[in-house]
Tab-separated table of C-alpha atoms in Angstrom:
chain	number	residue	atom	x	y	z
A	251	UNK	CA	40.590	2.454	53.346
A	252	UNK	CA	38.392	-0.356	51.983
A	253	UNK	CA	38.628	-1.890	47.951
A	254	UNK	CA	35.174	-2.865	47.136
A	255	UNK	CA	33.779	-3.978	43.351
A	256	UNK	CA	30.813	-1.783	42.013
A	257	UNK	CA	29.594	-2.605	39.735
A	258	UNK	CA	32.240	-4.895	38.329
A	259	UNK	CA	34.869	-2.024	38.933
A	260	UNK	CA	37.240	-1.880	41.229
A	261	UNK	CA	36.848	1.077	43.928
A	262	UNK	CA	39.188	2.163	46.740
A	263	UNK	CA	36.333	3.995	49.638
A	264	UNK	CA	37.284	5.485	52.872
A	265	UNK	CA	36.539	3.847	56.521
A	266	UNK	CA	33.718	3.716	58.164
A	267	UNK	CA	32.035	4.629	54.364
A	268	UNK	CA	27.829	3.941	54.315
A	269	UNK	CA	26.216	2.630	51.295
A	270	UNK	CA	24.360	6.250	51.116
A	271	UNK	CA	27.892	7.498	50.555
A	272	UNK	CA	28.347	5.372	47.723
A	273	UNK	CA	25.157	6.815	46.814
A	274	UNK	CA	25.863	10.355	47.508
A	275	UNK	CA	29.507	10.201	45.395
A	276	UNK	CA	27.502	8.893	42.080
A	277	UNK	CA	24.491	11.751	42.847
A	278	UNK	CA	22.126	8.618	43.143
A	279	UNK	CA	20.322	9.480	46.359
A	280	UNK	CA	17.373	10.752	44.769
A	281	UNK	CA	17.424	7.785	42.175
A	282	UNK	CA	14.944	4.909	41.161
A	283	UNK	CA	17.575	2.126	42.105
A	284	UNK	CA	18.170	-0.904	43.992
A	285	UNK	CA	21.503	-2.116	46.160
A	286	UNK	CA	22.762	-5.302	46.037
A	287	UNK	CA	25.362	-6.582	48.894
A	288	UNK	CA	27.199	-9.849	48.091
A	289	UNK	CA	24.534	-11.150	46.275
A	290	UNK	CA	21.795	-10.450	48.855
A	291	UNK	CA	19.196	-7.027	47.993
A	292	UNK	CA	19.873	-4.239	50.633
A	293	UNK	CA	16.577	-2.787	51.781
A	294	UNK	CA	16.418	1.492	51.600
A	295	UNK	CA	15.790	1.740	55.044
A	296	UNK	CA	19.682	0.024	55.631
A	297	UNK	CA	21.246	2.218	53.099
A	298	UNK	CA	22.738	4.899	55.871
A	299	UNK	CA	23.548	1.813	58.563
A	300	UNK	CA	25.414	-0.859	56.084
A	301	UNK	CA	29.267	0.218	56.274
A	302	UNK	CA	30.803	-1.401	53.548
A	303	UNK	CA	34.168	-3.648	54.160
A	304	UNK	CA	37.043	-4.908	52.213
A	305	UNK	CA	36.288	-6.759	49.389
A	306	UNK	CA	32.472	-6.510	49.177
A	307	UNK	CA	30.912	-6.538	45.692
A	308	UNK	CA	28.250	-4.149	45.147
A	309	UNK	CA	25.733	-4.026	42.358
A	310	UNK	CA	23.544	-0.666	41.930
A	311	UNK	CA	21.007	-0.912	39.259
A	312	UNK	CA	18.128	1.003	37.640
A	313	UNK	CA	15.500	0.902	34.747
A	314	UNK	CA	16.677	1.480	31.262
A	315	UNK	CA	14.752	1.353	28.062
A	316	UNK	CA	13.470	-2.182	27.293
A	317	UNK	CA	11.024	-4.305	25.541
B	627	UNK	CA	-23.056	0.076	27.221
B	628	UNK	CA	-20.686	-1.007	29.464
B	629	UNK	CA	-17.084	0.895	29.116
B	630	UNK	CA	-15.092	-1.643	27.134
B	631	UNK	CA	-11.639	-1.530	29.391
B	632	UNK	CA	-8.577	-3.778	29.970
B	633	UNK	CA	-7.843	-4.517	33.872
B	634	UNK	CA	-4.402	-6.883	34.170
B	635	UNK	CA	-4.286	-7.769	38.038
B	636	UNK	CA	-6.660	-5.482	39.017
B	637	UNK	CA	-5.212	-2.116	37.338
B	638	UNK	CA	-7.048	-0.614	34.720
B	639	UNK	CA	-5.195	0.447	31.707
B	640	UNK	CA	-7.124	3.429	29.594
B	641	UNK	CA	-4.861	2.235	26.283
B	642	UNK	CA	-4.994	-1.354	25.141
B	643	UNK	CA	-1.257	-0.824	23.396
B	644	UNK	CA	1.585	-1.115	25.947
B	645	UNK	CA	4.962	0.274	24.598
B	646	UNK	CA	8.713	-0.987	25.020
B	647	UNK	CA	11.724	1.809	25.631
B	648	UNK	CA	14.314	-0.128	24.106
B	649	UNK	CA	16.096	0.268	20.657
B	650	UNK	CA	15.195	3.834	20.160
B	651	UNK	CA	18.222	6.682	18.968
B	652	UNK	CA	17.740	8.854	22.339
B	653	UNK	CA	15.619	9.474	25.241
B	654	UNK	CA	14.293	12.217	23.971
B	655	UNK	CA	12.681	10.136	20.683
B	656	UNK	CA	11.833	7.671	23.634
B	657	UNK	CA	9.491	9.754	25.302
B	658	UNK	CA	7.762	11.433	22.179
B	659	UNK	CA	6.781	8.092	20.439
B	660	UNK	CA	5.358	7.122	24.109
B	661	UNK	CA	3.451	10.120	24.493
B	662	UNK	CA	2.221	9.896	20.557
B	663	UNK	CA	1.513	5.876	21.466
B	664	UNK	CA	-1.141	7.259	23.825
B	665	UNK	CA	0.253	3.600	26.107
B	666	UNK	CA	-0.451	3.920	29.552
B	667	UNK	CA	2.162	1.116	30.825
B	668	UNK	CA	5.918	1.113	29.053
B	669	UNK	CA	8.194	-1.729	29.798
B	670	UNK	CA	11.736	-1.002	30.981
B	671	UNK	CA	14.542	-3.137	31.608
B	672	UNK	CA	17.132	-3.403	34.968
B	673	UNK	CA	20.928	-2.808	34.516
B	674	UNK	CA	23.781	-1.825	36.223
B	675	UNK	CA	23.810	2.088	36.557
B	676	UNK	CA	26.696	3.546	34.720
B	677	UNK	CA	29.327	4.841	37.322
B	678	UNK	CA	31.935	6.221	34.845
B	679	UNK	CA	29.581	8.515	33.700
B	680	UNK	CA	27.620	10.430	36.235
B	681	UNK	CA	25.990	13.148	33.985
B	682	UNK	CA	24.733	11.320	31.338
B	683	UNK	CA	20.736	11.245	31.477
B	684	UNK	CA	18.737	8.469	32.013
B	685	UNK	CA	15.392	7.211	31.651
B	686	UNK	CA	13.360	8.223	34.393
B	687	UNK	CA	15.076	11.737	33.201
B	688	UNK	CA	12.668	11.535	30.476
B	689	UNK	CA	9.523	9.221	31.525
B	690	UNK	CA	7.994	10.265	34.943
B	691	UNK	CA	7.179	6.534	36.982
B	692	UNK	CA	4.324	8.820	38.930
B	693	UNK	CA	3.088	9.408	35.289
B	694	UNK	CA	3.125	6.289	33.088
B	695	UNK	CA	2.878	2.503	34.630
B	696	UNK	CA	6.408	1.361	34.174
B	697	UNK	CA	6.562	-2.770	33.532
B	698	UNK	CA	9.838	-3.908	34.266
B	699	UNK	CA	11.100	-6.554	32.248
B	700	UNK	CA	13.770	-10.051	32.787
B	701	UNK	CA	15.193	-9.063	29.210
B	702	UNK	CA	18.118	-11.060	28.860
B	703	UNK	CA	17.809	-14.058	31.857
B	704	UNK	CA	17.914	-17.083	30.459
B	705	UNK	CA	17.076	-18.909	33.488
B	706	UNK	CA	15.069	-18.384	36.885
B	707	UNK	CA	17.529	-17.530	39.121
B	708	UNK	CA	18.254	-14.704	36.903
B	709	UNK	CA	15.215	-13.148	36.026
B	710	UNK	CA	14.125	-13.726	40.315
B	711	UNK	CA	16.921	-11.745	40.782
B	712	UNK	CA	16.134	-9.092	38.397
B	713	UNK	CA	12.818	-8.849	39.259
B	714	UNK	CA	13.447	-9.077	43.426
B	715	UNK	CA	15.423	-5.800	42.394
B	716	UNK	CA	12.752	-4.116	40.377
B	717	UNK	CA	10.352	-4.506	43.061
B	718	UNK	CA	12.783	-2.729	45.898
B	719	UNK	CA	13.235	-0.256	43.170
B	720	UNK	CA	10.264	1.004	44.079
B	721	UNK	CA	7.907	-1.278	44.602
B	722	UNK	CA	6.841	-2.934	41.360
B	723	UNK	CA	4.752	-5.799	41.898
B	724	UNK	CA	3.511	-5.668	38.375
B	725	UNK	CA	5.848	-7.482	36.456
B	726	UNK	CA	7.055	-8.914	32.708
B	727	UNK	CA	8.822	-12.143	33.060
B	728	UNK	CA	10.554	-13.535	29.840
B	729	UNK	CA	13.021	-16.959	29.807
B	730	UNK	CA	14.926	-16.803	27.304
B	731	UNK	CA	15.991	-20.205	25.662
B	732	UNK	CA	17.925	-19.468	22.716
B	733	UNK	CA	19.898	-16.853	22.139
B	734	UNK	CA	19.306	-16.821	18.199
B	735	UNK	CA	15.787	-16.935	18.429
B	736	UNK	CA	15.054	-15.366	21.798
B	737	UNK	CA	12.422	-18.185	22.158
B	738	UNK	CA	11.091	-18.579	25.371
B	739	UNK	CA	12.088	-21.199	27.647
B	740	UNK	CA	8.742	-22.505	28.721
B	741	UNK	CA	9.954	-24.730	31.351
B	742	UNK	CA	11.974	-21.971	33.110
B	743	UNK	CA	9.112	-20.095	32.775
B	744	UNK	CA	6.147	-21.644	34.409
B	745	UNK	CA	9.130	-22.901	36.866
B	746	UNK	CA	9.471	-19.246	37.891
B	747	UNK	CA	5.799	-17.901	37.133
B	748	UNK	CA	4.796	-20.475	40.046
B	749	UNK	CA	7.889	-19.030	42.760
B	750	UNK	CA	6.603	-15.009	41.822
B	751	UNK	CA	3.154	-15.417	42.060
B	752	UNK	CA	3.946	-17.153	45.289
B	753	UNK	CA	6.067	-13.816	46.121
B	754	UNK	CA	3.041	-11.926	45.701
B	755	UNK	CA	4.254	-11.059	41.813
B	756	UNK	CA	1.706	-10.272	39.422
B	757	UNK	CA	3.068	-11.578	36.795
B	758	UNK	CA	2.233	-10.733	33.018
B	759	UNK	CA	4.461	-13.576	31.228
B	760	UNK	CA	6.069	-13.949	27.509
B	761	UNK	CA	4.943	-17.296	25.956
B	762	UNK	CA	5.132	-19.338	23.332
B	763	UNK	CA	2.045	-19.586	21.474
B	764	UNK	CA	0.935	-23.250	22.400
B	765	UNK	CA	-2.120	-23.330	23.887
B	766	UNK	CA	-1.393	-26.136	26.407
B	767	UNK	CA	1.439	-24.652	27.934
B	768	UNK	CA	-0.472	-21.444	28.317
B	769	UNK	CA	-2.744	-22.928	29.874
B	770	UNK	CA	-0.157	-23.919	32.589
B	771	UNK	CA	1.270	-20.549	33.366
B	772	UNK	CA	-2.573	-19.291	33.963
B	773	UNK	CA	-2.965	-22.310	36.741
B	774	UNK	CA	0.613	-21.388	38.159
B	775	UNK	CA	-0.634	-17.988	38.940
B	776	UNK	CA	0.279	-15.706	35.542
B	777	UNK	CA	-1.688	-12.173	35.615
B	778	UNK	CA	-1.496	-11.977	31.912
B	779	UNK	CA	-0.626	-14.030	29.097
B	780	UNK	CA	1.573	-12.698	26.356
B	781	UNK	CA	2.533	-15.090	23.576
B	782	UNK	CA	4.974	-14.378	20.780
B	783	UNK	CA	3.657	-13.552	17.383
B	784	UNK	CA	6.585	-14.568	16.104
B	785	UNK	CA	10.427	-13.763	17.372
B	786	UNK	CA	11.396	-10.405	19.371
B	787	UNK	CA	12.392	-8.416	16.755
B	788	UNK	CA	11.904	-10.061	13.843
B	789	UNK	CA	8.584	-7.790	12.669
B	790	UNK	CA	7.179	-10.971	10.938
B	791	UNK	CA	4.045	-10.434	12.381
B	792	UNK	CA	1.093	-12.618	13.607
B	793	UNK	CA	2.366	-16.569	12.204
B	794	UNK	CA	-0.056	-18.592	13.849
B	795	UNK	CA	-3.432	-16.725	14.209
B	796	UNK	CA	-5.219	-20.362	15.466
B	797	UNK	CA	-3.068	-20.723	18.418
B	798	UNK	CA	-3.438	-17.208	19.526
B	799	UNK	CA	-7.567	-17.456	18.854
B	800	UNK	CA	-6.751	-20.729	20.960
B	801	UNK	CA	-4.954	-19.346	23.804
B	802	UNK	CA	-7.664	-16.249	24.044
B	803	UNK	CA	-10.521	-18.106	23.638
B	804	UNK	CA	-9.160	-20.724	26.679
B	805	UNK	CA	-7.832	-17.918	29.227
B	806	UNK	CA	-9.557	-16.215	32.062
B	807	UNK	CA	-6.534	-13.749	32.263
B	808	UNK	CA	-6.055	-10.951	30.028
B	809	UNK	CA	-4.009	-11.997	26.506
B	810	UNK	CA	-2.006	-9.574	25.112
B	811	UNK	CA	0.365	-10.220	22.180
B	812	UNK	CA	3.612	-9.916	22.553
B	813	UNK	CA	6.681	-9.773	20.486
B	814	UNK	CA	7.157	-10.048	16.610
B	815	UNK	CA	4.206	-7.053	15.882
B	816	UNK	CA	6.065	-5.625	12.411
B	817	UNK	CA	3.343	-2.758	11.471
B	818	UNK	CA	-0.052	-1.405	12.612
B	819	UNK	CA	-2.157	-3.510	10.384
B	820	UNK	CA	-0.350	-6.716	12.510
B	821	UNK	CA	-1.983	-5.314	15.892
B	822	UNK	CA	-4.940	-4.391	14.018
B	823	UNK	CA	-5.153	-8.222	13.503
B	824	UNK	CA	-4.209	-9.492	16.525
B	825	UNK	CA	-6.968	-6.817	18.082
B	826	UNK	CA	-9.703	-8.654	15.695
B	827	UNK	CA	-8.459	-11.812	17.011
B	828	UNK	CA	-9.872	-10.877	20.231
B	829	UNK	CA	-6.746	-10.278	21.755
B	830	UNK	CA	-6.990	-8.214	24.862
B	831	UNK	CA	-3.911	-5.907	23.964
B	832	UNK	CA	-0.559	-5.722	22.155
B	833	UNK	CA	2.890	-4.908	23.088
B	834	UNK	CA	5.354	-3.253	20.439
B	835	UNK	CA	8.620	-2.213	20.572
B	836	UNK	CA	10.819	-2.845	17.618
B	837	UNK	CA	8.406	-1.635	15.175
B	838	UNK	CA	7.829	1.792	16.509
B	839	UNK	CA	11.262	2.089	17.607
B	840	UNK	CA	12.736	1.331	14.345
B	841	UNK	CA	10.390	3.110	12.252
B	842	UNK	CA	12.127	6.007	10.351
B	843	UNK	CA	9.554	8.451	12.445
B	844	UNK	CA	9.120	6.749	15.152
B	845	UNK	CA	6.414	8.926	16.630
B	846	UNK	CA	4.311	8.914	13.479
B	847	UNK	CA	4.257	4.861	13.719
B	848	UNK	CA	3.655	4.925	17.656
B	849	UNK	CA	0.360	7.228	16.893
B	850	UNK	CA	-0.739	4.561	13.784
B	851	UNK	CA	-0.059	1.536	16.147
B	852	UNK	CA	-2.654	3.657	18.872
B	853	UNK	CA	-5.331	3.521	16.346
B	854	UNK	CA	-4.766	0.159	14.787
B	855	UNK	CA	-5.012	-0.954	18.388
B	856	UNK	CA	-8.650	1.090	18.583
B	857	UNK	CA	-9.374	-0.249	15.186
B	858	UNK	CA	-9.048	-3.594	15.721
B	859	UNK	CA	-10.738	-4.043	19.072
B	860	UNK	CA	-13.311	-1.668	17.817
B	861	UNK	CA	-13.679	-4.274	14.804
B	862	UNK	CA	-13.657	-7.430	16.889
B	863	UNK	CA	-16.759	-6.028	19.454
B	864	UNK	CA	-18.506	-5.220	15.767
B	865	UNK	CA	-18.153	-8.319	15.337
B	866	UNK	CA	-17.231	-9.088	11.429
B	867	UNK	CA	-19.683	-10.466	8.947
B	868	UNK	CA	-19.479	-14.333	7.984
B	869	UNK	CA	-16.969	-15.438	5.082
B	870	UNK	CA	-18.959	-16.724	1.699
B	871	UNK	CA	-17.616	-18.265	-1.159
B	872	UNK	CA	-20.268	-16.574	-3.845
B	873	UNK	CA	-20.911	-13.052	-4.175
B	874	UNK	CA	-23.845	-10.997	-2.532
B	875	UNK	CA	-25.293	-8.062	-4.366
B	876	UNK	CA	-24.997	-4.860	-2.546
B	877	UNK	CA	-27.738	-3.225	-4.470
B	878	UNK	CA	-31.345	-4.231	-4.172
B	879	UNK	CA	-32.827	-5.991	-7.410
B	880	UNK	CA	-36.337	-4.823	-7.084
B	881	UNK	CA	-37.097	-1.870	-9.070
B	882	UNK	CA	-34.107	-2.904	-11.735
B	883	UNK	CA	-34.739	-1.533	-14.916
């Protein structure tokens, strides 16, 4: 077990859990988005390889209407 | 003739009025004052996805990215850190290199922060950004973001929002008259006649949100603002007839009885 912020909420993940879990659990796979890690932007290519740790902060965003 | 269009770093763009998704009831009104806008870019903002809710639709639910040119925006940075970081996202999003970049410097006013700005026009250019930039409407400073590597110009015609319309038509003729890039109004548009004048300005296109979005239809106002656009740059390449201070007859003399 891992406790990890996602955006800005607290989240208690399983070992040895991918960043394309993360994505999987919130049906985001198939998404427009983008990852951020600690501050630094995760690349698609690194989504299945990146096992997230204790206390990492991640940040998933995506378009929304704006002007 | 040759085909009047509108190319902003190096993509052509059939429809000289770009459209914001913001402040509209639902998605659904969203898409149909789009498709009625006959825009052919639509600028869309980054946030956080919502993870409480995983069913609740979203935006590319409703406008297709493969379909319409999406612009995404720094809505909301008020420095360049910020909107780098917004905009770094966007582009691994899928890779937007087309780009609006807005500094905000007051959070009453929404006016730009100029010096943020060209500060962080300068670093996405360098990225290989093409940057279309919200400006204020001095000429001068203009003038800078175009030499620090801006793809478009887009000065205020007066605050985000605020529907006030065009308030200084001289700077704007300024700034377009000056520029090499495309300048396309941004920000303050209040009704169709507004873009019609900013189009007879010379202005190579506008960009409205607020006042289609808080139209009572907003569909209706999305399809007047598409031919106020064609109106006024149809108007402008007529080229209008000089200003007098005495009347003209319309009617001939000769042959008065």
């Amino acid at each position: 077990m891992a406790k990890i912020q996602l955006n800005g909420k607290k989240l208690i993940i399983k070992l040895r859990y991918s960043l394309f879990d993360l994505l999987k659990k919130y049906k985001l796979t198939d998404k427009k988005i983008a990852i951020e890690l600690n501050g630094e932007i995760v690349p698609k290519v690194f989504y299945k390889k990146k096992i997230l740790k204790n206390n990492d902060k991640v940040e998933i965003v995506h378009f929304i209407g704006g002007g | 003739m040759k085909k009047d269009i509108l190319k902003v770093a190096g993509k052509i763009l059939k429809s000289r009025l770009i459209v914001g998704t913001g402040k509209y009831k639902s998605f659904s009104e969203t898409a149909k004052a789009v498709k009625a806008s006959g825009a052919d870019m639509v600028t869309v903002a980054v946030r956080r996805v919502n993870i409480l809710d995983k069913k609740k639709p979203i935006l590319t639910d409703y406008l297709n990215p493969k379909k319409i040119i999406f612009l995404p925006n720094t809505a909301g940075c008020f420095n360049s850190a910020e909107a780098l970081r917004t905009l770094r996202l966007a582009r691994e999003m899928g890779g937007w290199k087309l780009v609006k970049l807005e500094v905000l410097g007051d959070k009453k006013t929404l006016y730009p922060n100029m010096i943020e700005t060209i500060k962080t026009t300068k670093i996405l250019a360098k990225e290989g950004f093409k940057v279309m930039v919200y400006c204020t409407d001095d000429p001068l400073l203009a003038k800078k973001l175009e030499e620090n590597g801006a793809s478009a110009i887009m000065p205020l015609a007066s605050p985000i929002g605020s529907g006030l319309g065009i308030q200084n038509k001289i700077n704007i003729s300024l700034i377009i008259k000056q520029s090499k890039v495309p300048v396309i109004v941004d920000a303050g548009i209040g009704t169709a006649s507004d873009a019609t004048i900013a189009m007879e300005l010379g202005c190579d296109g506008v960009l409205i949100n607020s006042a289609i979005a808080n139209a009572k239809k907003p569909a209706l106002m999305a399809k007047a603002f598409k031919d106020a656009v064609i109106s006024g740059r149809n108007s402008f390449l007529a080229g209008r007839m000089s200003k007098h201070y005495f009347a003209s007859a319309s009617s001939p003399i000769k042959g008065l009885i």
